[in-house]
mmCIF file of C-alpha atoms in Angstrom:
data_model
loop_
_atom_site.group_PDB
_atom_site.id
_atom_site.type_symbol
_atom_site.label_atom_id
_atom_site.label_comp_id
_atom_site.label_asym_id
_atom_site.label_seq_id
_atom_site.Cartn_x
_atom_site.Cartn_y
_atom_site.Cartn_z
ATOM 1 C CA UNK A 19 -22.757 -2.033 -29.318
ATOM 2 C CA UNK A 20 -19.225 -1.076 -28.328
ATOM 3 C CA UNK A 21 -17.327 -3.505 -26.120
ATOM 4 C CA UNK A 22 -16.643 -0.741 -23.612
ATOM 5 C CA UNK A 23 -18.864 2.259 -22.928
ATOM 6 C CA UNK A 24 -17.679 5.318 -21.037
ATOM 7 C CA UNK A 25 -19.534 8.605 -20.596
ATOM 8 C CA UNK A 26 -17.284 11.311 -22.103
ATOM 9 C CA UNK A 27 -18.569 14.033 -19.767
ATOM 10 C CA UNK A 28 -17.360 16.658 -19.240
ATOM 11 C CA UNK A 29 -17.709 16.296 -15.504
ATOM 12 C CA UNK A 30 -17.174 19.429 -13.417
ATOM 13 C CA UNK A 31 -16.960 19.246 -9.614
ATOM 14 C CA UNK A 32 -15.851 21.562 -6.793
ATOM 15 C CA UNK A 33 -12.582 20.902 -4.999
ATOM 16 C CA UNK A 34 -12.992 18.348 -2.222
ATOM 17 C CA UNK A 35 -15.872 16.499 -3.889
ATOM 18 C CA UNK A 36 -16.014 12.728 -4.302
ATOM 19 C CA UNK A 37 -15.837 11.830 -7.967
ATOM 20 C CA UNK A 38 -17.248 8.656 -9.479
ATOM 21 C CA UNK A 39 -16.156 7.590 -12.960
ATOM 22 C CA UNK A 40 -17.625 4.520 -14.623
ATOM 23 C CA UNK A 41 -17.338 2.131 -17.531
ATOM 24 C CA UNK A 42 -19.597 -0.684 -18.635
ATOM 25 C CA UNK A 43 -18.529 -3.564 -20.828
ATOM 26 C CA UNK A 44 -20.110 -6.435 -22.693
ATOM 27 C CA UNK A 45 -17.407 -9.134 -22.891
ATOM 28 C CA UNK A 46 -17.548 -11.441 -19.886
ATOM 29 C CA UNK A 47 -14.041 -12.728 -20.743
ATOM 30 C CA UNK A 48 -12.412 -9.511 -19.531
ATOM 31 C CA UNK A 49 -10.314 -10.170 -16.443
ATOM 32 C CA UNK A 50 -7.894 -7.250 -16.193
ATOM 33 C CA UNK A 51 -9.177 -3.728 -15.634
ATOM 34 C CA UNK A 52 -7.195 -0.529 -15.729
ATOM 35 C CA UNK A 53 -7.696 3.193 -15.264
ATOM 36 C CA UNK A 54 -5.394 5.585 -17.029
ATOM 37 C CA UNK A 55 -5.145 9.325 -16.439
ATOM 38 C CA UNK A 56 -4.304 11.637 -19.316
ATOM 39 C CA UNK A 57 -3.439 15.270 -18.785
ATOM 40 C CA UNK A 58 -3.954 17.682 -21.661
ATOM 41 C CA UNK A 59 -1.358 17.218 -24.401
ATOM 42 C CA UNK A 60 0.321 14.339 -22.556
ATOM 43 C CA UNK A 61 0.349 10.581 -22.897
ATOM 44 C CA UNK A 62 -1.883 8.379 -20.721
ATOM 45 C CA UNK A 63 -0.375 7.096 -17.472
ATOM 46 C CA UNK A 64 -1.527 4.051 -15.558
ATOM 47 C CA UNK A 65 -3.398 5.031 -12.412
ATOM 48 C CA UNK A 66 -5.033 1.841 -11.138
ATOM 49 C CA UNK A 67 -4.902 -1.821 -12.089
ATOM 50 C CA UNK A 68 -7.303 -4.519 -10.906
ATOM 51 C CA UNK A 69 -7.576 -8.210 -11.626
ATOM 52 C CA UNK A 70 -11.034 -9.822 -11.600
ATOM 53 C CA UNK A 71 -13.627 -8.527 -9.141
ATOM 54 C CA UNK A 72 -13.281 -6.479 -5.994
ATOM 55 C CA UNK A 73 -11.840 -3.213 -4.811
ATOM 56 C CA UNK A 74 -8.379 -1.748 -4.856
ATOM 57 C CA UNK A 75 -7.391 1.382 -2.982
ATOM 58 C CA UNK A 76 -4.402 3.653 -3.515
ATOM 59 C CA UNK A 77 -4.420 6.873 -1.551
ATOM 60 C CA UNK A 78 -7.409 8.958 -2.631
ATOM 61 C CA UNK A 79 -8.229 6.555 -5.483
ATOM 62 C CA UNK A 80 -10.377 3.411 -5.314
ATOM 63 C CA UNK A 81 -10.997 1.113 -8.255
ATOM 64 C CA UNK A 82 -14.004 -1.178 -8.102
ATOM 65 C CA UNK A 83 -14.923 -4.058 -10.401
ATOM 66 C CA UNK A 84 -18.327 -5.742 -10.494
ATOM 67 C CA UNK A 85 -18.048 -8.576 -12.991
ATOM 68 C CA UNK A 86 -21.610 -9.750 -12.427
ATOM 69 C CA UNK A 87 -22.877 -6.368 -13.653
ATOM 70 C CA UNK A 88 -19.997 -5.824 -16.114
ATOM 71 C CA UNK A 89 -19.319 -2.464 -14.499
ATOM 72 C CA UNK A 90 -16.144 -0.816 -13.265
ATOM 73 C CA UNK A 91 -15.730 2.385 -11.289
ATOM 74 C CA UNK A 92 -13.010 4.754 -10.200
ATOM 75 C CA UNK A 93 -13.650 6.861 -7.110
ATOM 76 C CA UNK A 94 -11.586 9.924 -6.285
ATOM 77 C CA UNK A 95 -11.894 11.222 -2.735
ATOM 78 C CA UNK A 96 -11.095 14.803 -1.715
ATOM 79 C CA UNK A 97 -10.658 15.765 -5.363
ATOM 80 C CA UNK A 98 -8.021 18.369 -6.184
ATOM 81 C CA UNK A 99 -7.574 20.740 -9.140
ATOM 82 C CA UNK A 100 -4.547 18.621 -10.067
ATOM 83 C CA UNK A 101 -6.968 15.720 -10.699
ATOM 84 C CA UNK A 102 -8.364 17.632 -13.703
ATOM 85 C CA UNK A 103 -7.661 15.318 -16.621
ATOM 86 C CA UNK A 104 -9.263 12.748 -18.879
ATOM 87 C CA UNK A 105 -9.704 9.328 -17.315
ATOM 88 C CA UNK A 106 -9.615 6.312 -19.620
ATOM 89 C CA UNK A 107 -10.739 2.839 -18.681
ATOM 90 C CA UNK A 108 -9.132 -0.141 -20.378
ATOM 91 C CA UNK A 109 -9.623 -3.874 -20.054
ATOM 92 C CA UNK A 110 -8.346 -7.135 -21.432
ATOM 93 C CA UNK A 111 -8.997 -10.824 -21.354
ATOM 94 C CA UNK A 112 -6.835 -13.890 -21.778
ATOM 95 C CA UNK A 113 -3.551 -14.242 -23.622
ATOM 96 C CA UNK A 114 -3.597 -14.322 -27.377
ATOM 97 C CA UNK A 115 -1.187 -16.307 -29.509
ATOM 98 C CA UNK A 116 1.421 -13.565 -29.259
ATOM 99 C CA UNK A 117 1.505 -13.762 -25.468
ATOM 100 C CA UNK A 118 0.073 -10.307 -25.253
ATOM 101 C CA UNK A 119 -3.343 -9.241 -24.140
ATOM 102 C CA UNK A 120 -5.360 -7.011 -26.446
ATOM 103 C CA UNK A 121 -6.545 -3.900 -24.654
ATOM 104 C CA UNK A 122 -10.007 -2.505 -25.205
ATOM 105 C CA UNK A 123 -10.275 1.191 -24.368
ATOM 106 C CA UNK A 124 -13.079 3.459 -23.302
ATOM 107 C CA UNK A 125 -13.257 6.871 -24.949
ATOM 108 C CA UNK A 126 -12.388 8.663 -21.715
ATOM 109 C CA UNK A 127 -14.221 10.970 -19.312
ATOM 110 C CA UNK A 128 -13.060 14.578 -19.040
ATOM 111 C CA UNK A 129 -12.957 15.776 -15.418
ATOM 112 C CA UNK A 130 -12.530 19.354 -14.209
ATOM 113 C CA UNK A 131 -12.049 20.012 -10.481
ATOM 114 C CA UNK A 132 -12.710 23.643 -9.716
ATOM 115 C CA UNK A 133 -10.904 25.412 -6.837
ATOM 116 C CA UNK B 26 15.245 7.305 -16.563
ATOM 117 C CA UNK B 27 13.791 8.646 -19.837
ATOM 118 C CA UNK B 28 11.020 6.028 -20.261
ATOM 119 C CA UNK B 29 9.396 6.241 -23.709
ATOM 120 C CA UNK B 30 10.696 9.013 -25.964
ATOM 121 C CA UNK B 31 8.886 10.104 -29.118
ATOM 122 C CA UNK B 32 10.135 12.443 -31.822
ATOM 123 C CA UNK B 33 9.095 14.750 -33.328
ATOM 124 C CA UNK B 34 6.490 16.268 -31.001
ATOM 125 C CA UNK B 35 4.865 18.201 -33.837
ATOM 126 C CA UNK B 36 4.917 17.739 -37.609
ATOM 127 C CA UNK B 37 3.048 19.219 -40.547
ATOM 128 C CA UNK B 38 3.035 17.273 -43.814
ATOM 129 C CA UNK B 39 1.549 17.758 -47.212
ATOM 130 C CA UNK B 40 -0.619 15.050 -48.747
ATOM 131 C CA UNK B 41 1.552 12.392 -50.342
ATOM 132 C CA UNK B 42 4.672 13.062 -48.301
ATOM 133 C CA UNK B 43 6.260 10.325 -46.237
ATOM 134 C CA UNK B 44 7.781 10.519 -42.812
ATOM 135 C CA UNK B 45 8.877 8.441 -39.833
ATOM 136 C CA UNK B 46 7.805 8.902 -36.236
ATOM 137 C CA UNK B 47 10.509 7.717 -33.883
ATOM 138 C CA UNK B 48 9.972 5.848 -30.614
ATOM 139 C CA UNK B 49 12.629 4.680 -28.191
ATOM 140 C CA UNK B 50 12.343 3.128 -24.733
ATOM 141 C CA UNK B 51 15.067 2.449 -22.181
ATOM 142 C CA UNK B 52 13.169 0.025 -19.924
ATOM 143 C CA UNK B 53 14.087 -3.168 -21.815
ATOM 144 C CA UNK B 54 10.409 -3.772 -22.585
ATOM 145 C CA UNK B 55 9.681 -6.564 -25.040
ATOM 146 C CA UNK B 56 6.302 -5.179 -26.090
ATOM 147 C CA UNK B 57 6.011 -1.917 -28.034
ATOM 148 C CA UNK B 58 3.035 -0.445 -29.830
ATOM 149 C CA UNK B 59 1.729 2.549 -31.726
ATOM 150 C CA UNK B 60 -1.682 4.103 -31.113
ATOM 151 C CA UNK B 61 -3.479 6.999 -32.683
ATOM 152 C CA UNK B 62 -5.925 9.099 -30.681
ATOM 153 C CA UNK B 63 -8.738 10.996 -32.360
ATOM 154 C CA UNK B 64 -11.706 12.884 -30.849
ATOM 155 C CA UNK B 65 -14.696 10.593 -30.526
ATOM 156 C CA UNK B 66 -12.658 7.553 -31.586
ATOM 157 C CA UNK B 67 -10.412 7.072 -28.581
ATOM 158 C CA UNK B 68 -7.149 5.162 -28.690
ATOM 159 C CA UNK B 69 -6.784 2.799 -31.624
ATOM 160 C CA UNK B 70 -3.928 0.341 -32.037
ATOM 161 C CA UNK B 71 -2.000 0.694 -35.296
ATOM 162 C CA UNK B 72 0.838 -1.850 -35.017
ATOM 163 C CA UNK B 73 2.579 -3.672 -32.236
ATOM 164 C CA UNK B 74 5.673 -5.773 -31.610
ATOM 165 C CA UNK B 75 6.389 -8.468 -29.026
ATOM 166 C CA UNK B 76 10.147 -8.465 -29.604
ATOM 167 C CA UNK B 77 12.928 -7.577 -32.015
ATOM 168 C CA UNK B 78 12.123 -8.818 -35.490
ATOM 169 C CA UNK B 79 8.443 -9.474 -34.686
ATOM 170 C CA UNK B 80 5.655 -7.079 -35.654
ATOM 171 C CA UNK B 81 1.929 -7.443 -36.171
ATOM 172 C CA UNK B 82 -1.031 -5.360 -37.246
ATOM 173 C CA UNK B 83 -3.447 -3.752 -34.883
ATOM 174 C CA UNK B 84 -6.867 -2.301 -35.484
ATOM 175 C CA UNK B 85 -6.002 0.419 -38.048
ATOM 176 C CA UNK B 86 -2.755 -0.567 -39.859
ATOM 177 C CA UNK B 87 -3.465 0.724 -43.366
ATOM 178 C CA UNK B 88 -1.071 3.439 -44.524
ATOM 179 C CA UNK B 89 1.518 2.670 -41.842
ATOM 180 C CA UNK B 90 4.606 0.464 -41.680
ATOM 181 C CA UNK B 91 6.711 -0.559 -38.711
ATOM 182 C CA UNK B 92 9.901 -2.487 -38.058
ATOM 183 C CA UNK B 93 11.645 -3.612 -34.878
ATOM 184 C CA UNK B 94 15.356 -4.158 -35.418
ATOM 185 C CA UNK B 95 16.292 -3.562 -31.754
ATOM 186 C CA UNK B 96 14.531 -3.942 -28.423
ATOM 187 C CA UNK B 97 14.736 -0.190 -27.836
ATOM 188 C CA UNK B 98 13.375 1.295 -31.072
ATOM 189 C CA UNK B 99 10.046 1.004 -32.866
ATOM 190 C CA UNK B 100 9.650 3.568 -35.668
ATOM 191 C CA UNK B 101 6.325 4.196 -37.401
ATOM 192 C CA UNK B 102 6.458 5.088 -41.095
ATOM 193 C CA UNK B 103 3.751 6.902 -42.988
ATOM 194 C CA UNK B 104 4.169 5.877 -46.600
ATOM 195 C CA UNK B 105 2.059 8.522 -48.372
ATOM 196 C CA UNK B 106 0.393 10.865 -45.910
ATOM 197 C CA UNK B 107 -3.332 11.565 -46.195
ATOM 198 C CA UNK B 108 -5.473 14.133 -44.335
ATOM 199 C CA UNK B 109 -7.202 11.203 -42.576
ATOM 200 C CA UNK B 110 -3.889 10.512 -40.835
ATOM 201 C CA UNK B 111 -4.040 13.843 -39.024
ATOM 202 C CA UNK B 112 -3.974 12.688 -35.422
ATOM 203 C CA UNK B 113 -2.002 12.415 -32.207
ATOM 204 C CA UNK B 114 0.230 9.364 -32.215
ATOM 205 C CA UNK B 115 1.374 7.602 -29.067
ATOM 206 C CA UNK B 116 4.037 4.984 -28.635
ATOM 207 C CA UNK B 117 3.595 2.654 -25.657
ATOM 208 C CA UNK B 118 5.666 -0.175 -24.210
ATOM 209 C CA UNK B 119 5.468 -2.817 -21.521
ATOM 210 C CA UNK B 120 6.979 -6.057 -20.292
ATOM 211 C CA UNK B 121 5.554 -8.954 -22.264
ATOM 212 C CA UNK B 122 4.019 -10.524 -19.197
ATOM 213 C CA UNK B 123 2.386 -7.252 -18.186
ATOM 214 C CA UNK B 124 -1.351 -7.305 -18.482
ATOM 215 C CA UNK B 125 -2.149 -3.929 -19.974
ATOM 216 C CA UNK B 126 0.287 -1.937 -17.868
ATOM 217 C CA UNK B 127 1.531 0.293 -20.656
ATOM 218 C CA UNK B 128 4.036 3.133 -20.467
ATOM 219 C CA UNK B 129 3.215 5.876 -22.969
ATOM 220 C CA UNK B 130 5.316 8.526 -24.629
ATOM 221 C CA UNK B 131 4.185 12.138 -24.684
ATOM 222 C CA UNK B 132 2.785 11.920 -28.191
ATOM 223 C CA UNK B 133 3.482 13.235 -31.669
ATOM 224 C CA UNK B 134 0.941 15.631 -33.167
ATOM 225 C CA UNK B 135 0.726 15.194 -36.920
ATOM 226 C CA UNK B 136 -1.190 17.436 -39.295
ATOM 227 C CA UNK B 137 -1.557 16.454 -42.946
ATOM 228 C CA UNK B 138 -2.654 19.266 -45.241
#
């Protein structure tokens, strides 16, 4: 079983739809949860960052963490064609000896928002 | 502010050739890393560095070397290219205290024939 599972899609929605992207994980030590957005032929960029459980909102984006279920979600409201990209979840636990946290990545979900 | 700059953007090699992928960042980040991204495999960490003079192996280090002589630069060397190293390579950096908040370059697409 992979440490992080993410449905690769593709997910295709009409403009204006609410999009829900999800990842499940198995390691209860994970404390830091991130969503990255990657446009075609570009590097990933950090979209949302959450520590521990709860919700975080930034404009049309909401990140949700449910540690009891080991489940994280990214919601996109009023989706736009410019949101078409691959969305990667990533997570990490406590510090290692090098004072750096190892990131575990999902494979990414491909999203297409159709005008 | 340039962020993380990778060169070259595209490269074609023959099996057995060597080459260096360059990475430079201008954000004074202590942490720098190299990933490769392959379909169905996701992002995999090759090597990383937590400061000048300090490097360590990631998940898939075989066939690659790195060095970190300055804070700004973190080159990735392919010693003897193999078709299995055909991939998109990303350099990423962050502050050491950052908890996964990585800044990525635009990638280097490498094809090994």
